[in-house]
XYZ file of C-alpha atoms in Angstrom:
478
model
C 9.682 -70.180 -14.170
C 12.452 -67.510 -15.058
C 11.496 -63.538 -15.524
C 12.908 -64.127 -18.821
C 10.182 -66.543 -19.385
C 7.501 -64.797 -18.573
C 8.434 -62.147 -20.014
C 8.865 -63.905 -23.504
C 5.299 -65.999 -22.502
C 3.654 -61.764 -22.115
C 5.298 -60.582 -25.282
C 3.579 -63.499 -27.031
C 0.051 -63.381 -25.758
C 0.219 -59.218 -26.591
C 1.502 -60.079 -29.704
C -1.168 -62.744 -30.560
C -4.022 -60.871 -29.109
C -3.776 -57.561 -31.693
C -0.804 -55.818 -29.574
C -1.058 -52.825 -27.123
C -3.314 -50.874 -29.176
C -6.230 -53.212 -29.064
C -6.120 -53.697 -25.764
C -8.544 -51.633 -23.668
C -8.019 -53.278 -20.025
C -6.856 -56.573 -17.854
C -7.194 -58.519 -14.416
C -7.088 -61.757 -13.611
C -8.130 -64.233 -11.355
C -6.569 -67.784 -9.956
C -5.967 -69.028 -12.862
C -6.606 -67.039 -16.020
C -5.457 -64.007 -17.482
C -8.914 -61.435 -18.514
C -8.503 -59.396 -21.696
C -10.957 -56.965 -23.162
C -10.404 -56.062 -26.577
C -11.011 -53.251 -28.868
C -11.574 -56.023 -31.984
C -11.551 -59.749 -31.402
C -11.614 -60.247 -34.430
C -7.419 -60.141 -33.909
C -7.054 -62.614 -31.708
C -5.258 -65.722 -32.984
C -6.209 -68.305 -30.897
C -4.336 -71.278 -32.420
C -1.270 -69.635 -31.707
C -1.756 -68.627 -28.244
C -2.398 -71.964 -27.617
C 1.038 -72.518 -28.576
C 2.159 -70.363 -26.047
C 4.733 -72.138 -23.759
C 2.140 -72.243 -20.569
C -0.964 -71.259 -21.823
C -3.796 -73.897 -20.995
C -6.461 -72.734 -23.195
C -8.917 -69.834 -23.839
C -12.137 -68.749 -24.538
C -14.218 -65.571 -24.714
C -16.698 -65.263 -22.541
C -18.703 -61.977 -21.342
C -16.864 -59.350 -23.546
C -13.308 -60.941 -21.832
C -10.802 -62.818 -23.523
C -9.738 -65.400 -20.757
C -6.163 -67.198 -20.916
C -5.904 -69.788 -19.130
C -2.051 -70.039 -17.118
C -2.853 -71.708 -13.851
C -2.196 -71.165 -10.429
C 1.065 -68.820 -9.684
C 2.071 -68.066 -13.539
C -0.920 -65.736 -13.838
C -0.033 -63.622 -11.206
C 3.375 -63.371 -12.794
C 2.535 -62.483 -16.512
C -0.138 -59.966 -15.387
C 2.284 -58.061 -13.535
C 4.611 -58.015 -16.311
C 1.464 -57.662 -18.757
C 0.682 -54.357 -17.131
C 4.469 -53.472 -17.420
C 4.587 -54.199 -21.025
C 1.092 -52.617 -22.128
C 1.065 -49.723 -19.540
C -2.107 -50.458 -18.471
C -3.192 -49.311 -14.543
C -3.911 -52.258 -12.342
C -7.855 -53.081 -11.848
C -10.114 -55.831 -10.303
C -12.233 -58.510 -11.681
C -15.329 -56.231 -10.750
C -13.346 -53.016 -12.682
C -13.042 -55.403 -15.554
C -16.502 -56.783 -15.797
C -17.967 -52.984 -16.378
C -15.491 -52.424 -18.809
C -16.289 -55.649 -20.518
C -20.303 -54.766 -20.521
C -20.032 -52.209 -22.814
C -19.112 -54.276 -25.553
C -21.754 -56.096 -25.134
C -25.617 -55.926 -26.939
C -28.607 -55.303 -25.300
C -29.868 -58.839 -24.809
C -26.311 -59.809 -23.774
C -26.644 -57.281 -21.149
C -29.740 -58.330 -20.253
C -28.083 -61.721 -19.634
C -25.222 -60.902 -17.919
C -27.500 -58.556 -15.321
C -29.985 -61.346 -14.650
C -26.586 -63.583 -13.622
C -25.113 -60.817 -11.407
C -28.217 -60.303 -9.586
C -28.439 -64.134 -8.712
C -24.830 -65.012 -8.133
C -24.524 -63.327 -4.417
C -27.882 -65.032 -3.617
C -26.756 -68.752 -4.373
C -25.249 -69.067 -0.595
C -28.601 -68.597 0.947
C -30.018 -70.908 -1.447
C -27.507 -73.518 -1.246
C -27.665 -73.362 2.619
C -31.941 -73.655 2.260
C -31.447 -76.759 -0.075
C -28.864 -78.624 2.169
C -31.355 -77.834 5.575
C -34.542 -79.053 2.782
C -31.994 -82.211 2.568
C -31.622 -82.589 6.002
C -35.057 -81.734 6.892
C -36.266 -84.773 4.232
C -33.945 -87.188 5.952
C -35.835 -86.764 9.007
C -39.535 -86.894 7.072
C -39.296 -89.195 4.417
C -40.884 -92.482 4.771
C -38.678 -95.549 4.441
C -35.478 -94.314 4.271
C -34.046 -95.159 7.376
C -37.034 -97.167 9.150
C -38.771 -99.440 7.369
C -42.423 -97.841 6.680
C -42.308 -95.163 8.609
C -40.248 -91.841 8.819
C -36.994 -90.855 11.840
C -39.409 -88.610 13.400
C -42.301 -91.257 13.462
C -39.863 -93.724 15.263
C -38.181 -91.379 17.189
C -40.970 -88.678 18.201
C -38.244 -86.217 19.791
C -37.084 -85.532 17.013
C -40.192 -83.371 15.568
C -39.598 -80.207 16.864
C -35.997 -80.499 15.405
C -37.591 -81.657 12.247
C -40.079 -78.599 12.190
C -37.124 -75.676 13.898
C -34.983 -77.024 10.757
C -37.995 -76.276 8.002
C -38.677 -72.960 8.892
C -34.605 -72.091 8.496
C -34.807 -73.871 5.212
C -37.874 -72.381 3.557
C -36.952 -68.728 4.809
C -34.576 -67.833 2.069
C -37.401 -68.258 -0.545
C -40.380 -67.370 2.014
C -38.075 -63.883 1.464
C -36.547 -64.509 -1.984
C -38.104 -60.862 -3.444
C -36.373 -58.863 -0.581
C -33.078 -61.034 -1.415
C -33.763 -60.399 -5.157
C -34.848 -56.556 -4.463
C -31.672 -55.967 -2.918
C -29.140 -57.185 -5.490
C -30.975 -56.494 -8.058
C -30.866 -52.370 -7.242
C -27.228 -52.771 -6.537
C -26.704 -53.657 -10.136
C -29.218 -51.351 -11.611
C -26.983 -48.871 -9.846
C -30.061 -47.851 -7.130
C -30.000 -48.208 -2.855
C -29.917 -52.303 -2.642
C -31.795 -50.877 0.916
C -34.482 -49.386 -0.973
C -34.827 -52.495 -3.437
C -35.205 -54.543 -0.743
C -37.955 -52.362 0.565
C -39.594 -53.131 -2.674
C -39.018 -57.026 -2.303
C -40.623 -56.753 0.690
C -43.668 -54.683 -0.317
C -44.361 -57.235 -2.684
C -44.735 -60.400 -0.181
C -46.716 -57.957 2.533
C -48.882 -60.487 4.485
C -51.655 -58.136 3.473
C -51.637 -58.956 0.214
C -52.883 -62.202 -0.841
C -50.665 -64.178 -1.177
C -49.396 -65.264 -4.200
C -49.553 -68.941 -3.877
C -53.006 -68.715 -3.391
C -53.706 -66.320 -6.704
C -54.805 -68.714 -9.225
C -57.384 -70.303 -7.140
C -58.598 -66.778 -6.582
C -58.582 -66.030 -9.952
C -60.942 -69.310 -10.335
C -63.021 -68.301 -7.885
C -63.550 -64.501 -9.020
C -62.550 -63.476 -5.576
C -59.237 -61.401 -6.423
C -58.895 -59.002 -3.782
C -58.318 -55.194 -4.942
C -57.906 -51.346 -4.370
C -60.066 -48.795 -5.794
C -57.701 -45.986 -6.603
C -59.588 -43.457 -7.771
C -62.231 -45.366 -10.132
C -59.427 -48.047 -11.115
C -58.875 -51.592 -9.585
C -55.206 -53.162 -8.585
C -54.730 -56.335 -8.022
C -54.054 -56.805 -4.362
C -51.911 -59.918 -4.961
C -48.537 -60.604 -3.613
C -45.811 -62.070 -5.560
C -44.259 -64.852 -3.342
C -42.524 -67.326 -5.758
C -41.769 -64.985 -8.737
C -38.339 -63.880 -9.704
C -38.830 -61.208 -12.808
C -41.289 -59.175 -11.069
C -39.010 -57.810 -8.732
C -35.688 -57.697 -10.685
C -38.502 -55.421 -12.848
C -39.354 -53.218 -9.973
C -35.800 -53.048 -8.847
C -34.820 -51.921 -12.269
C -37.656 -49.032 -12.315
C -36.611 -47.961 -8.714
C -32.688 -47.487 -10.068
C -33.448 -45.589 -12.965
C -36.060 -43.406 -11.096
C -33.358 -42.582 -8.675
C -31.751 -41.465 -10.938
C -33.901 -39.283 -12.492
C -34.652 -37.657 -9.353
C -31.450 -37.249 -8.514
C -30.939 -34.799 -11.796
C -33.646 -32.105 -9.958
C -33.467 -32.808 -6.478
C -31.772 -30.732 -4.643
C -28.962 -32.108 -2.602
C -30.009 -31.196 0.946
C -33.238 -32.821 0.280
C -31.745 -35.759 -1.410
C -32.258 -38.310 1.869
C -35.296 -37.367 2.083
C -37.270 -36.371 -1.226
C -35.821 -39.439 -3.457
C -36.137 -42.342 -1.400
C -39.652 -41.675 -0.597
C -40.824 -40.625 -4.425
C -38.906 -43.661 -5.699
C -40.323 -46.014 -3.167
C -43.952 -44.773 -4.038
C -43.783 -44.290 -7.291
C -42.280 -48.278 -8.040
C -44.037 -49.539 -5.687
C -47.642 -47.895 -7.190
C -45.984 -49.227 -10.622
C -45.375 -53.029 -9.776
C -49.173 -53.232 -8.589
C -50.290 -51.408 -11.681
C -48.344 -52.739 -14.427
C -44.426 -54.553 -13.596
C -45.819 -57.180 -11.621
C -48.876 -58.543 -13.396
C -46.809 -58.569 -16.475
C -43.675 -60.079 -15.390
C -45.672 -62.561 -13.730
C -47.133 -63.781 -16.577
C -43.422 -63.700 -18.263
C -42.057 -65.950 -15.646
C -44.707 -68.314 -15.607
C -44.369 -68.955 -19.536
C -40.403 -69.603 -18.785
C -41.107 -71.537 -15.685
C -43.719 -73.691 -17.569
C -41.665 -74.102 -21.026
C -38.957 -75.546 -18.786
C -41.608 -78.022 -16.900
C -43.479 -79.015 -20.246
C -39.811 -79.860 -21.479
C -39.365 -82.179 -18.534
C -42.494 -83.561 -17.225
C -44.524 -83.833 -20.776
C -41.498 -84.973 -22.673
C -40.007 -87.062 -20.213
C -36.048 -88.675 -21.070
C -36.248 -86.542 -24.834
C -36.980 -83.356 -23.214
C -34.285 -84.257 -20.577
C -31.836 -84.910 -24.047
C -32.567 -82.051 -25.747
C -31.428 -80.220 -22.650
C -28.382 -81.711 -22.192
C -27.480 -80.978 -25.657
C -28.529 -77.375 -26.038
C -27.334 -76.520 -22.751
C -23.461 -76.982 -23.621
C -24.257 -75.299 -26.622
C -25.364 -71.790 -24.483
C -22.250 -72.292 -22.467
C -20.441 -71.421 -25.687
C -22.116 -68.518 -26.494
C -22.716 -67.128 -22.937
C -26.629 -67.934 -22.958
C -26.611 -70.242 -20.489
C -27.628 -67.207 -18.367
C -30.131 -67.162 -20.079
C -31.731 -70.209 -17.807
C -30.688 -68.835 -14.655
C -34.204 -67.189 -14.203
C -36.256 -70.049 -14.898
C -34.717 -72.141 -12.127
C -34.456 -69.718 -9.686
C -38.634 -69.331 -10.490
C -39.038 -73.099 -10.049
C -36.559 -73.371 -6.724
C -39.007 -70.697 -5.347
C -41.888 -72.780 -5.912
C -39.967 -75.637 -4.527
C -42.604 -76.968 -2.105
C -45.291 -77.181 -4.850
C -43.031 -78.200 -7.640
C -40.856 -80.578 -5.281
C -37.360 -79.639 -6.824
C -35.592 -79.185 -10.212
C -35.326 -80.766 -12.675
C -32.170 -79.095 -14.544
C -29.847 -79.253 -12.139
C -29.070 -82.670 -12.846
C -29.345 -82.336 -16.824
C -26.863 -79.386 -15.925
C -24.533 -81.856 -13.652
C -24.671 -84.679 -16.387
C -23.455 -81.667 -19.077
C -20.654 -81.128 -17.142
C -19.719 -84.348 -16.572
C -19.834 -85.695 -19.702
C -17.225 -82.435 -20.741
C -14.573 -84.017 -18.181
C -14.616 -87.191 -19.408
C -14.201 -86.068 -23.047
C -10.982 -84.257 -21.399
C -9.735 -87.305 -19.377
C -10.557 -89.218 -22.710
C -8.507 -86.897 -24.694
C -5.383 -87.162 -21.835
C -5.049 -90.938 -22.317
C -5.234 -90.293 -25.980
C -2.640 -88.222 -26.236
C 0.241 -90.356 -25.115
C 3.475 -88.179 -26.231
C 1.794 -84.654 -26.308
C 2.750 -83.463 -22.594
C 1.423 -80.330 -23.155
C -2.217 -81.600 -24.467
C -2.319 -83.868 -21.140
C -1.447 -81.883 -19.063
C -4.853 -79.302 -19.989
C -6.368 -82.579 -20.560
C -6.366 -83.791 -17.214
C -6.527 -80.691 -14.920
C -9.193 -79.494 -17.269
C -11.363 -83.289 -17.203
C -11.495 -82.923 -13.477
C -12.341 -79.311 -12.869
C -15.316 -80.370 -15.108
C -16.224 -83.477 -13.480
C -16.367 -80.925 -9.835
C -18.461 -78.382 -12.121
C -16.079 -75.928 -13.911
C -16.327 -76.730 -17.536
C -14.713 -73.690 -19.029
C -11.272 -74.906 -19.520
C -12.622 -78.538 -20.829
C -14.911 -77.105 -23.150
C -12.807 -74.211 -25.023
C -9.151 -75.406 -24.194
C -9.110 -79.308 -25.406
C -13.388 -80.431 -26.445
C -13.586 -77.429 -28.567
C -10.396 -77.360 -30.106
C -10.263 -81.126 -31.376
C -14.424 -80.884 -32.220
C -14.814 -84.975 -31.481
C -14.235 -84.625 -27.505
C -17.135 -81.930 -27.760
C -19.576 -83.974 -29.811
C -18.896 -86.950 -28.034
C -19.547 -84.773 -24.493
C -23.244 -84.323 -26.084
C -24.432 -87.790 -26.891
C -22.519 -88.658 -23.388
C -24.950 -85.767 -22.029
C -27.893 -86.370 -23.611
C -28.128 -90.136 -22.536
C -27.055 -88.725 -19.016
C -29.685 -86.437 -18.867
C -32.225 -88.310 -20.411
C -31.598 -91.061 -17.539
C -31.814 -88.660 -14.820
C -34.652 -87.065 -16.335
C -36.747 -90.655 -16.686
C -35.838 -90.862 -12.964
C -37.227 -87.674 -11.887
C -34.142 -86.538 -10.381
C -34.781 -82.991 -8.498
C -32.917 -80.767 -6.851
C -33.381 -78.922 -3.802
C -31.189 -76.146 -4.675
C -28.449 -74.239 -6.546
C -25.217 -76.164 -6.104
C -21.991 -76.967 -7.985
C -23.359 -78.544 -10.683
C -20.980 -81.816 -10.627
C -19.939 -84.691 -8.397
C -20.273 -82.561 -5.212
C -23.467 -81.562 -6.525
C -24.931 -85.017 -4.828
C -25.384 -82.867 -1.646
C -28.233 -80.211 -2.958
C -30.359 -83.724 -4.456
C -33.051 -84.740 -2.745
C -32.188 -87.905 -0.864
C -34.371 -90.317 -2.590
C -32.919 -89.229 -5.688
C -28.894 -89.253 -4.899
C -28.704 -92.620 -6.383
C -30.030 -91.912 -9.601
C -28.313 -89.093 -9.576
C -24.896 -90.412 -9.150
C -25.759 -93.264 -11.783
C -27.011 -90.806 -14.069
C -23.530 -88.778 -13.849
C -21.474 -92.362 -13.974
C -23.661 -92.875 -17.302
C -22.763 -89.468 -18.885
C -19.080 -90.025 -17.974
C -18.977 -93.841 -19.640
C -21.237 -93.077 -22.902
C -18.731 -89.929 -23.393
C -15.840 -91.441 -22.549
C -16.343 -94.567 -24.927
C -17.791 -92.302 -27.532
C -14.659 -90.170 -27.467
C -12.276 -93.011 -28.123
C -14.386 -94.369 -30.592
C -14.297 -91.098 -32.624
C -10.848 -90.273 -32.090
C -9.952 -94.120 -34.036
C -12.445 -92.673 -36.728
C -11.207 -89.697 -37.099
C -8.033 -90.983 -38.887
C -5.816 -88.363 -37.510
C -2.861 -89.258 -35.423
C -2.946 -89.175 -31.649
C 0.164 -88.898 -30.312
């Protein structure tokens, strides 16, 4: 593409987005150009989408996004920066900027997703060594009535060596948590993890083992000073610590305003790490326990009392959060259930989740064969369909599902019968994963089946729906 081009393509998308003076800041990553605006409410987003290039775009996290693909984003944000006089930043840069246009619970949101974004390595890595660690115990699956390490006795230890490096990552989740959570607080991630790791002491009892000790009126606690804490730790809970870590950040700061600096190292670490720790016990924990389990159990009521409708009502509602930037919103539940993965035996979401996205790519890919003369349309059709169907639904949803409204409502009945399948089949994951085709690989192995089945569902229903609407719709298809 010439300079001229792009140059023409940047003078459009300033134009279109309220010009220079509502624009506060841009980056950009591999494919999209990230805009945060003074007023949205300027945007015209019918004619960027007429921009020669432009793939689509959405807002999503205080950023407008354009989507311009691989090598033609690089190109207008250099000359975007030329044309707006704006300094060069990062994605990171951007984000902060973005937050403060954001409202508290939107905040709230977005923090809870940055906390658990740099964990989801570990806890992809624990799911695929649960997966391989099932191969080896489950009965039936290779030997007929009896498990690989029954028939093959050598392989135990293996079996065993291979469950302790799966379960470690949420034996230690709080520490994990503690430390990313401070980070974005703006505390010492060292010190949150401190915290994390107060709070799973094998002193404590441990929290697995807390509601039978609540049954049995044999709660363990400290007399402080005439009053009794709880001496319970908090192994497979996720808000109590992102609690604690947010407490520890802002008493850092605090201290930081009358500390002196010489005695910085040494007076605010150990305050804040006394003071939060004393805290959780007292009052975080106990009621940020109680918070997570009414999430964790409105999500399992939903699945396991409801059965295939709560697995449809899911897959709607979910695509609807993407929208709005919600979806975050459920990141906390199932990181609550993962953590109790043992007791729980795996999600259930992740494959309502998978279906979701699914069913969004083959609206797309419905929508490309549609559209027989509009090159432009099927060309976002197609790359769009299959970066859904591999788990990144962004560009289906807001650049062709959205825009036409019957590719998006068909992607919802296509979702909901997905979901409802894979939900009547008990499908559970062992982990976070990309939540698509590849997502087979964090299932647990007696479930990949109906897993892939309930995926090839979602894809047909929507697909057939799709057509079917677009003939009802009346309105040409070129």
């Amino acid at each position: 593409m010439s300079k001229l081009n792009v140059e023409q393509i940047t003078k459009e998308i300033i134009e279109r987005v309220g010009g220079k003076d509502n624009i506060v800041s841009a980056a950009h990553c591999s494919t999209r150009l990230r805009i945060v605006l003074k007023e949205d409410s300027l945007i015209d987003a019918e004619a960027i989408a007429e921009i020669d290039g432009v793939k689509g775009s959405f807002n999503n996290g205080g950023q407008f996004q354009i989507i311009l693909g691989t090598g033609l984003v690089n190109q207008v944000y250099q000359e975007f920066l030329v044309q707006t006089n704006l300094s060069e930043v990062d994605k990171e840069e951007l984000k902060e900027i973005a937050t403060t246009k954001l409202n508290i619970v939107q905040r709230v949101l977005k923090a809870l997703a940055d906390v658990f974004v740099p964990i989801l390595p570990a806890l992809v890595a624990s799911g695929l060594l649960m997966g391989l660690n099932n191969l080896l115990t489950a009965e039936g699956l290779f030997v007929s009535g009896e498990t690989v390490i029954g028939a093959y006795p050598q392989f135990a230890d293996l079996a065993e060596m291979i469950n302790i490096f799966a379960n470690t990552a949420f034996v230690f989740l709080p520490v994990l948590i503690g430390f990313y959570a401070a980070k974005i607080f703006g505390g010492t991630p060292v010190l949150g993890a401190v915290i994390g790791a107060i709070m799973i002491h094998p002193d404590l009892l441990n929290g697995y083992d807390y509601g039978q000790a609540l049954l049995d009126n044999a709660v363990p606690v400290w007399n402080i000073f005439g009053f009794e804490i709880a001496k319970v730790g908090y192994q497979g809970t996720v808000l109590p610590v992102i609690g604690a870590a947010f407490v520890l950040a802002k008493t850092e700061k605090v201290l930081r305003k009358f500390v002196p600096m010489m005695l910085d190292n040494i007076i605010t670490p150990l305050i804040a790490v006394l003071f939060t720790a004393s805290f959780t016990f007292i009052a975080i924990g106990p009621i940020m326990r109680v918070v997570g389990d009414w999430m964790t159990n409105g999500v399992m009521w939903l699945f396991f009392e409801l059965g295939p409708l709560g697995g449809a009502i899911y897959g709607v509602v979910y695509p609807l959060l993407v929208i709005t930037g919600m979806h975050h919103s459920l990141v906390t539940s199932e990181m609550q259930i993962l953590a109790n993965i043992e007791t729980l035996g795996g999600s259930p979401t992740f494959a309502v989740v998978a279906a979701s996205n699914v069913a969004q790519g083959a609206a797309a890919l419905a929508v490309f064969f549609l559209f027989k003369k509009d090159v432009k349309m099927k060309a976002i059709a197609s790359a769009a369909g299959i970066s859904a169907l591999l788990g990144i639904t962004e560009p289906a949803v807001f650049g062709v599902n959205l825009k036409l409204k019957y590719p998006f409502a068909a992607a919802l009945i296509g979702s909901a019968v997905g979901s409802a399948y894979a939900t009547w089949m008990e499908v559970l994951s062992l982990s976070q994963g990309p939540a698509g085709l590849p997502g087979v690989i964090v299932i647990r192995p007696q479930s990949m089946v109906q897993y892939m089945i309930s995926l090839g569902i979602a894809f047909v229903v929507t697909f057939a729906v799709t057509v079917l609407f677009a003939k009802m719709s009346r309105k040409k298809i070129n």
